[in-house]
Backbone as CSV, one residue per row, in Angstrom:
resi,resn,N_x,N_y,N_z,CA_x,CA_y,CA_z,C_x,C_y,C_z
1,MET,0.886,-1.064,-0.277,0.065,-0.055,0.222,0.987,0.935,-0.356
2,LYS,0.658,2.105,-1.056,1.434,3.291,-1.071,1.307,4.342,0.491
3,ARG,2.005,5.095,0.604,2.038,5.506,1.855,2.082,7.231,1.621
4,ARG,1.090,7.873,2.004,0.747,9.068,2.204,1.995,10.052,2.586
5,VAL,2.272,10.801,1.497,3.495,11.974,1.785,3.045,13.341,2.273
6,LEU,2.943,13.155,3.636,1.642,13.970,4.399,2.813,14.403,6.120
7,PRO,3.277,15.864,5.973,3.563,16.187,7.676,2.623,15.779,8.425
8,SER,3.203,16.349,9.488,2.330,16.218,10.931,0.919,16.885,10.916
9,LEU,0.145,16.834,11.160,-1.343,17.412,11.226,-0.960,18.457,12.037
10,ASN,-0.117,18.649,13.305,0.126,19.578,14.556,1.183,20.773,13.824
11,ALA,2.358,20.112,13.351,2.796,21.157,11.872,2.139,22.235,11.368
12,LEU,1.391,21.133,10.595,0.115,21.991,9.443,-0.587,22.896,10.047
13,ARG,-0.929,22.288,11.089,-1.968,23.717,12.042,-1.313,24.520,12.898
14,THR,0.009,24.514,13.258,1.046,25.901,13.621,1.083,26.565,12.497
15,PHE,1.429,25.799,11.014,1.688,26.499,10.812,0.771,27.676,9.913
16,GLU,-0.611,26.991,9.660,-2.066,27.828,9.490,-2.100,28.867,10.022
17,ALA,-1.450,28.957,11.381,-1.848,29.698,12.522,-1.150,30.915,12.510
18,VAL,0.156,30.669,12.212,1.175,31.349,12.209,0.274,32.327,10.040
19,ALA,0.871,31.747,9.542,-0.044,32.298,8.525,-1.178,33.338,8.294
20,ARG,-2.259,32.735,9.475,-3.367,33.029,9.403,-2.792,35.037,10.314
21,HIS,-2.236,34.633,11.570,-1.804,35.918,11.719,-0.469,36.759,11.825
22,ASN,0.030,35.898,11.186,1.890,36.731,10.660,1.775,36.795,11.762
23,SER,1.922,35.837,12.846,2.455,36.000,13.915,2.716,34.746,14.901
24,PHE,4.253,34.162,15.472,4.287,33.000,16.234,3.511,33.610,17.659
25,THR,3.387,34.783,18.393,3.657,34.931,19.336,1.538,34.671,19.348
26,ARG,1.052,35.247,18.584,0.016,35.059,18.304,-0.474,33.495,18.188
27,ALA,-0.589,33.053,17.203,-0.110,31.659,17.089,-0.281,30.790,17.932
28,ALA,0.677,30.661,18.455,0.973,30.360,19.949,-0.028,30.683,21.250
29,GLU,-0.299,31.728,21.185,-1.168,32.240,22.037,-3.030,31.269,21.515
30,GLU,-2.978,31.422,20.383,-4.303,30.751,20.115,-4.153,29.114,20.412
31,LEU,-3.266,28.655,19.938,-2.622,26.564,20.260,-2.215,26.677,21.861
32,ASN,-2.418,27.443,22.273,-1.768,27.068,23.697,-0.573,26.259,23.387
33,VAL,0.500,26.808,22.678,2.223,26.630,23.264,2.684,27.746,23.157
34,THR,4.248,27.300,23.352,5.240,28.674,23.559,5.244,29.321,21.922
35,GLN,5.939,30.460,21.886,6.337,30.672,20.824,7.148,30.268,20.239
36,SER,8.312,29.086,21.107,9.536,28.455,20.919,9.083,27.582,20.083
37,ALA,8.289,26.232,20.782,7.280,24.872,20.632,6.808,25.621,18.805
38,ALA,6.021,26.566,18.526,5.215,26.783,17.799,6.333,27.494,16.252
39,SER,7.492,27.990,16.827,8.943,28.083,15.833,9.300,26.703,15.247
40,ARG,9.571,25.951,16.466,10.119,24.972,15.873,9.115,24.192,14.735
41,LEU,7.853,23.449,15.640,7.373,22.429,14.779,6.592,24.005,12.835
42,VAL,6.971,25.278,12.623,6.716,25.425,11.718,8.731,25.018,10.746
43,HIS,9.358,25.489,11.591,11.260,24.676,10.928,10.802,23.284,10.690
44,SER,9.968,22.518,11.286,10.469,21.047,10.968,9.079,20.707,10.088
45,LEU,8.113,21.753,9.431,7.546,21.806,8.163,8.390,22.065,7.356
46,GLU,9.074,23.150,7.011,10.227,23.589,6.494,10.464,22.788,5.976
47,ASP,11.438,22.389,6.877,12.340,21.206,6.318,12.037,19.553,5.928
48,TYR,11.097,19.019,6.276,9.785,18.022,5.528,9.636,18.551,4.250
49,LEU,8.979,19.615,4.169,9.315,20.166,2.482,10.271,20.381,1.744
50,GLU,11.295,20.754,2.539,12.575,21.450,2.167,12.621,22.726,1.039
51,VAL,11.095,23.554,1.430,11.139,24.778,1.007,10.606,25.944,2.021
52,PRO,11.633,27.180,1.755,11.172,27.832,3.081,9.339,28.674,2.888
53,LEU,8.880,28.550,3.956,7.424,29.118,4.057,7.651,30.627,4.355
54,PHE,8.493,30.788,5.279,8.441,32.297,5.925,10.047,32.792,4.903
55,THR,9.932,34.272,4.903,11.182,34.854,5.031,11.332,35.911,6.827
56,ARG,12.253,35.839,7.481,12.544,36.452,8.568,13.618,37.099,8.833
57,ARG,12.741,38.549,9.104,13.732,39.758,9.372,13.990,40.620,10.552
58,SER,14.736,39.579,11.339,14.877,40.883,12.483,13.302,40.057,13.232
59,ARG,12.165,40.957,13.925,11.212,39.760,14.637,10.176,39.940,13.909
60,ARG,10.377,40.658,12.187,9.199,39.973,11.032,8.810,39.221,10.603
61,ILE,8.053,38.499,10.571,8.245,37.239,9.112,6.812,37.535,8.206
62,GLN,7.022,37.589,6.526,6.277,37.277,5.740,6.493,36.237,5.067
63,LEU,5.254,35.465,4.487,5.258,34.078,3.827,5.565,34.195,2.519
64,THR,6.774,33.330,1.724,6.567,33.344,0.603,6.104,33.131,-0.133
65,ASP,6.393,33.112,-1.569,5.174,32.816,-2.770,4.620,31.439,-2.381
66,GLN,5.531,30.168,-2.121,5.571,29.069,-1.571,5.014,28.731,-0.244
67,GLY,5.148,29.623,0.652,4.052,29.482,2.057,3.106,30.418,2.010
68,SER,2.575,30.902,0.759,1.351,32.067,0.650,0.172,30.667,-0.188
69,TYR,0.517,30.337,-0.974,0.258,29.066,-1.341,-0.077,27.891,-1.130
70,TYR,0.735,27.706,-0.021,0.241,26.549,0.557,-0.252,26.838,1.885
71,SER,-0.550,27.762,2.505,-0.936,28.667,3.280,-2.511,28.342,3.474
72,ARG,-2.403,28.933,1.888,-4.542,28.870,1.453,-5.131,26.914,1.282
73,LEU,-3.871,26.497,1.039,-4.310,25.337,0.415,-4.476,24.227,2.028
74,VAL,-3.208,24.779,3.263,-3.744,23.994,4.282,-5.032,24.834,4.406
75,SER,-5.323,25.982,4.758,-6.713,26.767,5.455,-8.068,25.831,4.768
76,ARG,-7.951,25.378,3.761,-8.970,25.108,2.906,-9.578,23.583,3.067
77,SER,-8.177,23.074,3.708,-7.828,21.697,3.581,-8.344,21.216,5.331
78,LEU,-7.760,22.044,6.037,-8.283,22.027,7.337,-10.015,22.488,7.740
79,ASP,-9.857,23.411,6.832,-11.966,24.008,7.224,-12.790,22.544,7.227
80,LEU,-12.236,22.280,5.575,-13.074,20.915,5.205,-13.133,19.549,6.346
81,LEU,-11.678,19.516,6.936,-11.871,18.350,8.334,-12.471,19.157,9.241
82,GLU,-12.460,20.282,9.743,-13.187,20.501,10.486,-14.240,20.222,10.413
83,ALA,-15.009,20.861,9.101,-16.518,20.471,9.007,-16.311,19.100,8.869
84,GLY,-16.285,18.211,8.685,-16.183,16.804,8.456,-16.544,16.333,10.050
85,THR,-15.625,16.453,10.321,-15.425,16.549,12.177,-16.842,16.557,12.996
86,VAL,-17.400,18.218,13.048,-18.323,18.595,13.264,-19.719,18.205,13.548
87,GLU,-19.696,17.530,12.160,-20.807,16.962,11.456,-21.194,15.360,11.856
88,LEU,-20.041,14.866,12.412,-19.745,13.253,12.704,-20.110,13.757,13.522
89,MET,-19.642,14.735,14.593,-20.279,14.743,16.473,-21.565,15.194,16.592
90,SER,-21.994,16.147,15.724,-23.324,16.188,15.778,-24.111,15.300,15.242
91,SER,-24.448,14.078,14.894,-24.995,13.559,14.315,-25.137,12.435,15.300
92,LYS,-24.954,12.027,15.775,-24.950,11.162,17.058,-26.502,10.770,17.184
93,ALA,-27.424,9.742,16.883,-28.737,9.558,17.006,-29.721,9.959,15.609
94,GLY,-28.519,10.320,14.723,-29.130,10.994,13.600,-29.824,12.291,13.504
95,LYS,-28.759,13.239,14.750,-29.452,14.670,14.924,-28.550,15.653,14.809
96,GLY,-28.408,16.624,14.600,-27.855,17.938,14.290,-28.010,19.086,13.982
97,THR,-27.603,19.862,13.796,-27.653,21.343,14.246,-27.308,21.975,12.520
98,LEU,-28.262,22.765,11.785,-27.471,23.172,10.608,-28.326,24.736,10.777
99,SER,-26.899,25.650,10.176,-27.092,26.912,10.734,-27.179,27.755,9.341
100,VAL,-27.887,28.900,9.196,-27.996,29.113,8.038,-28.332,30.508,7.764
101,GLY,-27.339,31.121,6.897,-27.143,32.527,7.165,-28.322,33.026,6.378
102,MET,-28.621,34.546,6.847,-30.184,34.564,6.104,-30.388,36.151,6.126
103,LEU,-30.593,36.626,5.234,-30.837,37.932,5.843,-32.499,38.318,5.863
104,PRO,-32.003,39.398,6.896,-33.595,39.075,8.441,-35.042,39.147,7.833
105,THR,-34.922,40.370,7.026,-36.489,40.437,5.960,-36.812,39.230,5.159
106,PHE,-35.993,38.623,4.471,-36.023,37.711,3.364,-36.393,37.017,4.326
107,GLY,-35.354,36.362,5.524,-35.835,35.434,6.327,-37.052,35.154,6.841
108,THR,-37.063,36.318,7.766,-38.732,36.386,8.411,-39.823,36.577,7.214
109,ARG,-39.605,36.516,6.069,-40.751,36.773,5.031,-41.169,35.717,4.009
110,TRP,-40.134,35.382,3.875,-39.496,33.767,2.661,-39.657,32.690,3.334
111,LEU,-38.362,32.527,4.140,-37.305,31.537,4.581,-39.011,30.630,5.593
112,LEU,-39.005,31.491,6.884,-39.578,31.014,8.223,-41.098,30.808,7.741
113,PRO,-42.152,31.546,6.935,-42.894,30.970,6.611,-43.217,29.382,5.841
114,ARG,-41.447,29.082,5.167,-41.922,27.360,4.580,-41.544,26.670,5.151
115,LEU,-40.735,27.290,6.579,-39.627,26.193,7.098,-40.593,24.899,8.068
116,PRO,-41.657,25.382,8.203,-42.162,23.929,8.845,-42.002,22.635,7.657
117,SER,-41.963,22.732,6.244,-42.294,21.967,5.593,-40.702,21.187,5.504
118,PHE,-39.569,21.595,5.683,-38.046,21.168,5.647,-38.175,20.534,7.122
119,GLN,-39.088,21.062,8.296,-39.293,20.113,9.512,-39.544,19.072,10.064
120,ALA,-40.533,18.933,8.527,-41.491,17.770,8.529,-40.804,16.824,7.898
121,LEU,-40.090,16.799,7.128,-38.820,16.192,5.959,-37.743,15.608,6.879
122,TYR,-37.311,16.928,7.879,-36.024,16.755,8.607,-36.516,16.940,10.115
123,PRO,-37.379,15.839,10.949,-37.714,16.171,12.243,-36.260,15.936,13.066
124,ASP,-35.275,15.648,12.519,-33.833,15.511,13.887,-32.990,16.374,13.300
125,VAL,-32.979,17.634,12.206,-32.355,18.332,12.463,-33.086,19.961,12.979
126,SER,-31.952,20.344,14.179,-32.353,21.546,14.730,-31.733,23.479,13.793
127,VAL,-32.213,23.617,13.093,-32.286,24.294,12.309,-32.292,26.003,13.132
128,ASN,-30.959,26.313,12.912,-30.431,27.515,13.247,-30.428,29.049,12.310
129,VAL,-31.230,30.138,11.974,-31.296,31.102,11.246,-30.697,31.873,12.129
130,VAL,-29.282,31.989,11.127,-28.402,33.741,11.930,-28.907,34.645,10.811
131,SER,-28.901,35.520,11.422,-28.856,37.019,10.759,-27.821,37.296,10.227
132,SER,-27.765,37.223,8.645,-26.192,37.986,8.159,-26.442,38.234,6.692
133,ASP,-25.146,39.380,6.788,-25.561,40.437,5.157,-24.753,40.750,5.086
134,GLY,-23.687,40.733,6.024,-22.198,41.502,6.010,-21.569,40.610,4.782
135,GLU,-20.556,40.639,5.059,-19.511,39.894,4.080,-19.866,38.465,4.703
136,LEU,-19.788,37.929,3.101,-19.791,36.909,3.497,-18.815,35.478,4.165
137,ASP,-18.566,34.894,5.278,-17.505,34.170,5.524,-18.099,33.018,6.596
138,PHE,-17.977,31.935,6.158,-18.563,30.832,6.926,-17.998,30.807,7.921
139,THR,-16.755,30.151,7.795,-15.772,29.759,9.281,-15.945,31.025,10.397
140,ARG,-15.683,32.224,9.968,-15.813,33.554,10.980,-17.602,33.491,11.455
141,GLU,-18.763,33.313,10.734,-20.271,33.169,11.267,-20.937,31.665,11.819
142,ARG,-19.592,31.030,11.412,-19.911,29.473,11.882,-21.552,29.068,11.034
143,ILE,-21.510,28.956,10.116,-22.621,28.883,9.486,-22.571,27.652,8.685
144,ASP,-23.297,27.496,7.765,-23.417,26.393,6.695,-23.580,25.942,5.478
145,ILE,-24.583,27.133,5.442,-25.061,27.344,4.012,-25.570,28.900,4.214
146,ALA,-26.181,30.188,3.025,-26.964,31.175,3.033,-27.279,31.192,1.697
147,ILE,-28.661,32.494,2.083,-29.234,33.405,1.444,-28.752,34.696,0.843
148,ARG,-27.929,35.062,0.065,-27.520,36.055,-0.050,-28.039,37.450,-1.072
149,PHE,-28.352,38.397,-0.956,-28.511,38.763,-2.219,-27.264,39.859,-3.531
150,GLY,-27.122,39.846,-3.811,-25.696,39.979,-4.889,-25.991,39.993,-6.566
151,HIS,-24.837,39.698,-6.779,-24.704,39.254,-8.462,-23.982,38.174,-8.634
152,GLY,-23.720,37.131,-7.574,-23.771,35.480,-7.737,-21.747,35.722,-7.646
153,GLN,-21.161,36.147,-7.303,-19.987,36.282,-7.490,-19.130,36.238,-5.619
154,TRP,-19.468,34.757,-4.806,-18.729,34.447,-4.118,-18.050,33.379,-4.430
155,SER,-16.546,33.334,-3.893,-15.681,32.247,-4.577,-15.865,30.913,-3.411
156,GLU,-15.134,29.943,-4.212,-15.276,28.339,-3.711,-16.447,28.663,-2.886
157,ALA,-17.565,28.341,-3.432,-18.592,27.941,-3.282,-19.846,27.117,-4.281
158,LEU,-21.229,26.787,-3.922,-21.687,26.183,-5.301,-22.368,27.455,-4.952
159,ILE,-22.928,28.217,-6.422,-23.968,28.997,-5.812,-25.397,28.766,-7.058
160,ASP,-26.390,29.357,-6.551,-27.751,28.388,-7.462,-28.408,29.974,-6.915
161,PRO,-28.819,30.646,-8.229,-29.793,31.706,-8.683,-31.519,31.342,-8.116
162,LEU,-31.542,32.285,-7.224,-33.080,31.990,-6.354,-34.328,32.616,-6.884
163,MET,-33.718,34.007,-7.084,-34.942,34.589,-7.679,-34.624,36.190,-7.602
164,GLY,-35.540,36.960,-8.335,-34.482,38.027,-8.897,-35.812,39.124,-7.784
165,GLU,-36.170,40.270,-7.735,-36.648,41.013,-7.760,-37.276,42.347,-8.285
166,GLU,-38.533,42.106,-7.755,-39.010,43.899,-8.621,-39.092,44.518,-7.480
167,ILE,-38.390,46.334,-7.285,-38.946,47.080,-6.431,-39.131,48.332,-6.632
168,GLN,-40.541,48.808,-5.956,-41.514,49.509,-6.393,-41.508,50.465,-4.902
169,VAL,-41.984,52.064,-5.311,-41.615,53.095,-4.506,-43.197,53.178,-4.026
170,VAL,-43.659,53.653,-2.532,-44.595,52.884,-1.598,-44.330,53.935,-0.065
171,CYS,-45.769,53.911,-0.085,-45.787,54.674,1.312,-46.886,54.425,2.005
172,SER,-47.103,55.146,3.510,-48.451,55.254,4.166,-50.073,55.905,3.199
173,PRO,-50.763,55.373,2.992,-51.889,56.180,2.745,-51.792,57.364,2.993
174,ALA,-51.557,57.602,4.519,-52.152,58.696,5.438,-51.042,60.013,4.843
175,LEU,-49.721,59.127,4.382,-48.740,60.421,3.800,-49.480,61.713,2.822
176,LEU,-50.239,60.940,1.460,-50.860,61.478,0.800,-51.644,62.139,0.896
177,GLU,-52.689,61.918,2.190,-54.091,62.719,2.077,-53.708,64.229,2.429
178,GLY,-54.366,65.017,1.695,-54.273,66.107,1.832,-53.146,67.321,0.825
179,ARG,-52.823,66.413,0.224,-51.822,66.687,-0.993,-52.222,66.239,-2.110
180,PRO,-51.427,67.392,-3.143,-51.219,66.634,-4.659,-51.800,66.158,-5.293
181,PRO,-52.112,64.997,-5.991,-51.687,63.765,-6.284,-50.448,63.307,-7.479
182,LEU,-50.272,62.604,-7.227,-48.596,62.317,-7.062,-48.590,61.843,-9.182
183,THR,-48.421,62.650,-10.123,-48.427,62.389,-11.174,-46.895,62.325,-11.853
184,GLU,-45.397,63.192,-11.569,-44.867,63.174,-11.841,-43.625,62.474,-10.388
185,PRO,-42.251,61.285,-11.388,-41.549,61.269,-9.949,-40.677,62.239,-9.460
186,GLY,-40.506,63.454,-10.447,-40.024,64.495,-9.794,-40.168,65.474,-8.306
187,GLN,-41.787,64.987,-8.400,-42.274,65.745,-7.304,-42.239,65.035,-5.665
188,LEU,-41.194,63.202,-5.696,-40.957,63.192,-4.929,-39.781,63.549,-3.473
189,GLY,-39.382,65.234,-4.283,-38.504,65.973,-4.208,-39.019,66.772,-2.755
190,SER,-40.614,66.445,-2.838,-41.125,67.249,-1.963,-41.874,66.378,-0.763
191,TYR,-41.065,65.061,-0.762,-41.344,64.191,0.658,-40.122,64.067,0.922
192,ARG,-39.668,63.338,2.200,-38.600,62.765,2.581,-38.406,61.119,2.114
193,LEU,-37.787,61.012,1.730,-37.033,59.456,1.233,-36.772,58.627,1.930
194,ILE,-36.879,57.535,2.464,-35.964,56.753,3.005,-34.581,55.784,2.620
195,ASP,-34.002,56.204,3.076,-32.210,55.234,2.510,-32.298,53.654,3.489
196,HIS,-32.176,53.407,2.371,-32.045,51.945,2.651,-29.806,51.901,2.662
197,SER,-29.619,51.465,3.976,-27.785,51.662,4.210,-27.518,50.679,3.761
198,THR,-27.401,49.407,3.103,-26.952,48.337,2.585,-26.943,48.473,1.251
199,ARG,-27.914,49.328,0.497,-28.335,49.579,-0.484,-28.485,51.108,-1.308
200,PRO,-26.953,51.764,-0.528,-27.487,53.445,-0.431,-27.978,53.931,-1.850
201,ASP,-27.657,53.014,-3.152,-27.990,53.634,-4.370,-29.132,53.519,-4.836
202,SER,-29.971,52.663,-3.920,-31.034,52.445,-4.337,-32.203,52.994,-4.882
203,TRP,-32.217,54.566,-4.841,-33.418,55.682,-4.772,-32.605,56.021,-6.652
204,GLU,-31.161,56.224,-6.634,-30.541,56.844,-8.068,-30.786,55.676,-8.874
205,TYR,-30.589,54.791,-8.300,-31.150,53.472,-9.364,-32.346,53.323,-10.034
206,TRP,-33.378,53.705,-9.019,-35.022,53.256,-9.486,-35.505,54.688,-10.209
207,PHE,-34.652,56.037,-9.869,-34.945,57.359,-11.235,-33.843,57.210,-12.187
208,ARG,-33.202,56.517,-12.024,-32.182,56.254,-13.513,-33.451,55.315,-14.522
209,SER,-33.299,54.386,-13.495,-34.248,53.077,-14.470,-35.703,53.579,-15.395
210,ILE,-36.307,54.347,-14.738,-37.423,54.807,-14.870,-37.116,56.433,-15.972
211,GLY,-36.001,56.753,-16.429,-35.599,57.462,-17.337,-35.720,58.962,-16.524
212,SER,-35.483,59.387,-15.506,-36.113,60.358,-15.577,-35.234,60.770,-14.419
213,THR,-34.841,62.314,-14.204,-33.825,62.503,-13.228,-33.937,62.828,-11.393
214,MET,-32.689,62.170,-10.948,-33.524,63.049,-9.134,-33.326,64.042,-8.987
215,PRO,-34.794,64.068,-8.558,-34.293,65.692,-7.730,-33.381,65.753,-6.458
216,GLU,-33.452,67.092,-6.223,-32.636,67.223,-4.801,-33.561,66.334,-3.538
217,VAL,-32.966,65.671,-3.295,-33.996,64.780,-2.096,-33.674,65.435,-0.530
218,ASN,-34.900,65.645,0.004,-35.025,65.759,1.522,-35.191,63.905,2.430
219,TRP,-33.807,63.745,2.560,-33.357,61.994,3.155,-34.586,62.449,4.373
220,GLY,-35.270,61.230,4.206,-35.584,61.029,5.673,-34.179,59.965,7.006
221,PRO,-35.187,58.945,7.626,-34.057,58.361,8.061,-33.676,57.021,7.503
222,ARG,-32.338,56.530,8.028,-31.313,56.327,7.511,-31.886,54.864,7.954
223,LEU,-31.972,53.543,7.193,-31.931,52.479,7.933,-31.565,51.204,7.248
224,GLU,-31.112,50.354,8.141,-30.263,48.872,7.448,-31.033,48.121,7.049
225,HIS,-32.282,47.534,7.355,-33.135,46.457,6.179,-34.394,46.678,6.917
226,PHE,-35.097,45.804,5.809,-36.412,46.074,4.783,-37.184,45.940,6.070
227,PHE,-37.193,45.437,6.885,-38.382,45.708,7.692,-38.720,46.804,8.853
228,MET,-37.457,47.439,8.564,-36.941,48.440,9.552,-37.732,49.980,8.291
229,ILE,-37.691,49.405,7.072,-37.794,50.359,5.982,-39.255,50.317,5.815
230,THR,-40.138,49.246,5.786,-41.482,48.540,5.579,-41.972,49.441,7.045
231,GLU,-41.299,49.134,8.065,-42.228,49.940,9.472,-42.326,51.229,9.436
232,ALA,-41.190,51.749,8.977,-41.033,53.526,9.018,-41.875,53.848,7.866
233,ALA,-41.909,53.033,7.236,-42.754,53.854,5.278,-44.240,53.375,6.105
234,LYS,-44.987,52.937,7.110,-46.276,52.480,7.733,-46.338,53.468,7.944
235,ALA,-45.332,53.822,9.823,-45.898,54.397,10.199,-45.300,56.611,9.488
236,GLY,-45.570,56.020,8.371,-45.810,57.569,7.949,-44.238,58.566,8.405
237,LEU,-43.255,57.465,7.872,-41.551,58.430,7.744,-41.066,59.405,6.599
238,GLY,-41.659,58.685,5.475,-41.236,58.985,4.262,-41.775,58.375,3.122
239,MET,-41.293,58.126,2.152,-41.029,57.247,0.667,-40.378,56.281,1.172
240,ALA,-40.639,54.724,0.517,-40.110,53.817,1.302,-39.599,53.049,-0.693
241,LEU,-38.360,52.589,-0.725,-38.640,51.682,-2.064,-38.277,49.924,-1.395
242,LEU,-39.404,49.386,-1.934,-39.124,48.443,-1.401,-39.327,47.009,-2.444
243,PRO,-39.162,46.138,-2.258,-39.425,44.723,-3.431,-40.234,44.569,-3.539
244,THR,-41.464,44.050,-3.943,-42.700,43.985,-3.963,-43.357,42.811,-3.230
245,PHE,-42.283,41.583,-3.433,-42.419,40.061,-2.751,-42.531,40.204,-1.407
246,LEU,-41.858,41.477,-0.656,-41.702,41.305,0.861,-42.592,42.150,1.341
247,ILE,-43.350,42.757,0.674,-45.061,43.789,1.266,-45.913,43.405,0.598
248,GLN,-46.181,42.139,0.164,-47.627,41.763,-0.689,-48.665,41.702,0.737
249,GLU,-48.179,41.462,2.233,-49.587,41.594,3.129,-50.034,43.126,2.914
250,GLU,-48.967,43.857,3.234,-49.153,45.593,3.498,-49.823,46.018,2.258
251,LEU,-49.384,45.642,1.022,-49.833,46.086,-0.251,-51.486,45.422,0.168
252,ALA,-51.752,44.477,0.191,-53.227,43.691,-0.161,-53.963,44.332,1.603
253,GLU,-53.379,44.595,2.752,-53.930,45.307,3.514,-54.221,46.553,3.673
254,GLY,-53.667,47.489,2.619,-53.953,48.667,2.436,-53.128,49.175,3.547
255,TYR,-52.018,49.093,3.823,-50.712,49.458,5.239,-50.116,50.574,4.384
256,LEU,-49.765,49.735,3.001,-49.300,50.836,1.854,-49.628,50.654,0.872
257,VAL,-49.835,51.930,0.357,-49.718,52.074,-1.281,-48.898,52.646,-1.778
258,SER,-48.806,52.295,-3.436,-47.363,52.114,-4.247,-48.410,53.670,-5.161
259,PRO,-47.576,54.902,-5.254,-48.316,55.972,-5.373,-47.673,56.087,-7.670
260,PHE,-46.999,55.350,-7.598,-46.448,55.457,-9.231,-46.737,53.326,-9.613
261,PRO,-47.290,53.803,-10.754,-47.120,51.809,-11.138,-45.865,50.951,-11.837
262,GLU,-45.077,52.219,-11.546,-43.429,51.530,-12.165,-43.040,49.916,-11.237
263,ARG,-42.899,49.554,-11.457,-42.023,48.157,-10.987,-40.788,47.990,-11.547
264,ILE,-39.667,48.333,-11.073,-38.665,47.560,-11.664,-37.504,46.594,-11.324
265,ALA,-36.626,45.950,-12.340,-35.898,44.858,-11.929,-35.228,45.638,-11.173
266,GLY,-34.800,44.694,-9.822,-33.772,45.158,-8.765,-32.237,44.889,-9.673
267,PRO,-31.576,45.674,-8.774,-29.988,45.588,-9.993,-29.184,43.949,-9.069
268,GLY,-29.912,43.396,-8.857,-29.071,41.988,-8.098,-30.433,40.820,-8.437
269,ALA,-30.044,39.824,-7.441,-30.669,38.688,-7.378,-30.513,37.918,-5.850
270,TYR,-31.761,36.916,-5.330,-31.256,36.669,-4.416,-30.476,34.698,-5.100
271,TYR,-29.809,34.447,-4.085,-28.258,33.224,-4.373,-28.816,32.545,-3.283
272,LEU,-28.128,31.372,-3.374,-28.473,30.595,-1.923,-26.747,29.801,-2.198
273,VAL,-25.712,30.268,-1.299,-24.915,30.035,-0.952,-24.232,28.812,-0.226
274,THR,-23.988,27.969,-1.224,-23.012,27.140,-0.379,-21.520,27.025,-0.164
275,PRO,-20.950,26.619,0.575,-19.106,26.958,0.722,-18.964,25.262,0.104
276,ASP,-17.385,25.533,-0.452,-17.209,23.865,-0.750,-17.016,22.877,0.408
277,THR,-16.659,23.349,1.553,-16.774,22.732,2.395,-17.448,21.941,3.103
278,LYS,-18.886,22.868,2.995,-19.925,21.944,3.476,-20.958,21.615,2.301
279,ALA,-20.067,21.432,1.049,-21.329,21.007,0.210,-21.631,19.671,0.694
280,GLY,-21.016,18.994,0.918,-21.200,17.361,0.918,-21.471,16.871,2.019
281,LEU,-21.833,17.355,2.973,-22.560,17.053,4.545,-24.280,16.964,3.678
282,PRO,-24.908,16.092,4.662,-25.869,15.740,4.343,-26.831,16.383,4.875
283,ARG,-26.896,16.993,6.123,-28.475,18.213,6.106,-28.047,19.412,5.275
284,VAL,-26.246,19.765,4.873,-27.071,20.958,4.123,-27.134,20.606,2.277
285,THR,-26.820,19.777,1.565,-27.416,18.701,0.784,-28.736,18.938,0.873
286,ALA,-30.036,18.387,2.122,-31.093,18.103,1.679,-31.381,19.516,2.426
287,PHE,-30.950,20.581,2.871,-31.638,21.469,2.624,-32.031,22.785,1.241
288,ARG,-30.257,22.476,0.383,-30.479,22.777,-0.671,-30.897,22.362,-1.605
289,GLN,-31.084,21.142,-1.378,-32.278,20.221,-2.302,-33.904,20.970,-2.352
290,TRP,-33.993,21.332,-0.538,-35.370,21.708,0.000,-35.474,22.916,-0.526
291,VAL,-34.463,23.751,-0.656,-34.901,25.478,-1.028,-35.089,25.715,-2.156
292,LEU,-34.335,25.074,-3.253,-34.502,24.953,-4.882,-35.673,23.951,-4.696
293,ASP,-36.312,23.532,-4.128,-37.896,22.361,-4.735,-39.189,23.767,-4.398
294,GLN,-38.807,24.484,-3.578,-39.747,25.449,-3.098,-39.965,26.612,-4.102
295,LEU,-39.342,26.782,-5.525,-39.458,27.329,-6.384,-39.644,27.024,-7.738
296,LYS,-40.183,25.186,-7.384,-40.627,25.434,-8.831,-41.789,25.247,-8.385
């Protein structure tokens, strides 16, 4: 039987930590070893590979080109090994936890109402829904799969397009009472416009898409999530720009109205993002297929 050509796992763990922190001291603290022990392990790895992984000048270190390549390879491999280990440990008696990174409003309006059907199919899987809408980092956020808005550009992941969105201008009916009817987009300059902090160009995009010039804006509150913007609009705090599918209930019940008929395609789409390191895990595979089935 062919023997694997592999260095010690301890040396690899130490090298990965040193490369990530760019520091023997910080890596040693993380691994609960002495700095000299961490240094010896990295030296032993370099001796084994017969390749320098770091350049050392005074008290500073820097990855060599070979070291940079190897650190990425080792980091991905350890992520995969960790994911498999956690999966195996959490699968006792067929149970386990699936952590889903979710846009807050999308999760509330789209995912949660549908989630009982997943739980009926997989009753032993505990679903942990985590609010997640910043830079996508599966390791740091400790999530297994995510639904995000964007343009499908996430590296080292399996990307499934889910849906686009139509956006429209809405407000509380009370906001329009006693004022002249809105017939031109430019009239929005006399109203406060609620700003979406994570999509700061939304209003400019809307005016441009309907072939209109954006007027001088009287900004209202600046809010982070769609559910906040929805509530602010219902409260009469200003005009809001919202995806139609997220506010169907408010429109149907009259809490929000749309002063303009235009509904335009949003600047991105929703995607299901599965990291390569988690794509083969049974619970992740089951959830991914279930989400895709919801769109049929």
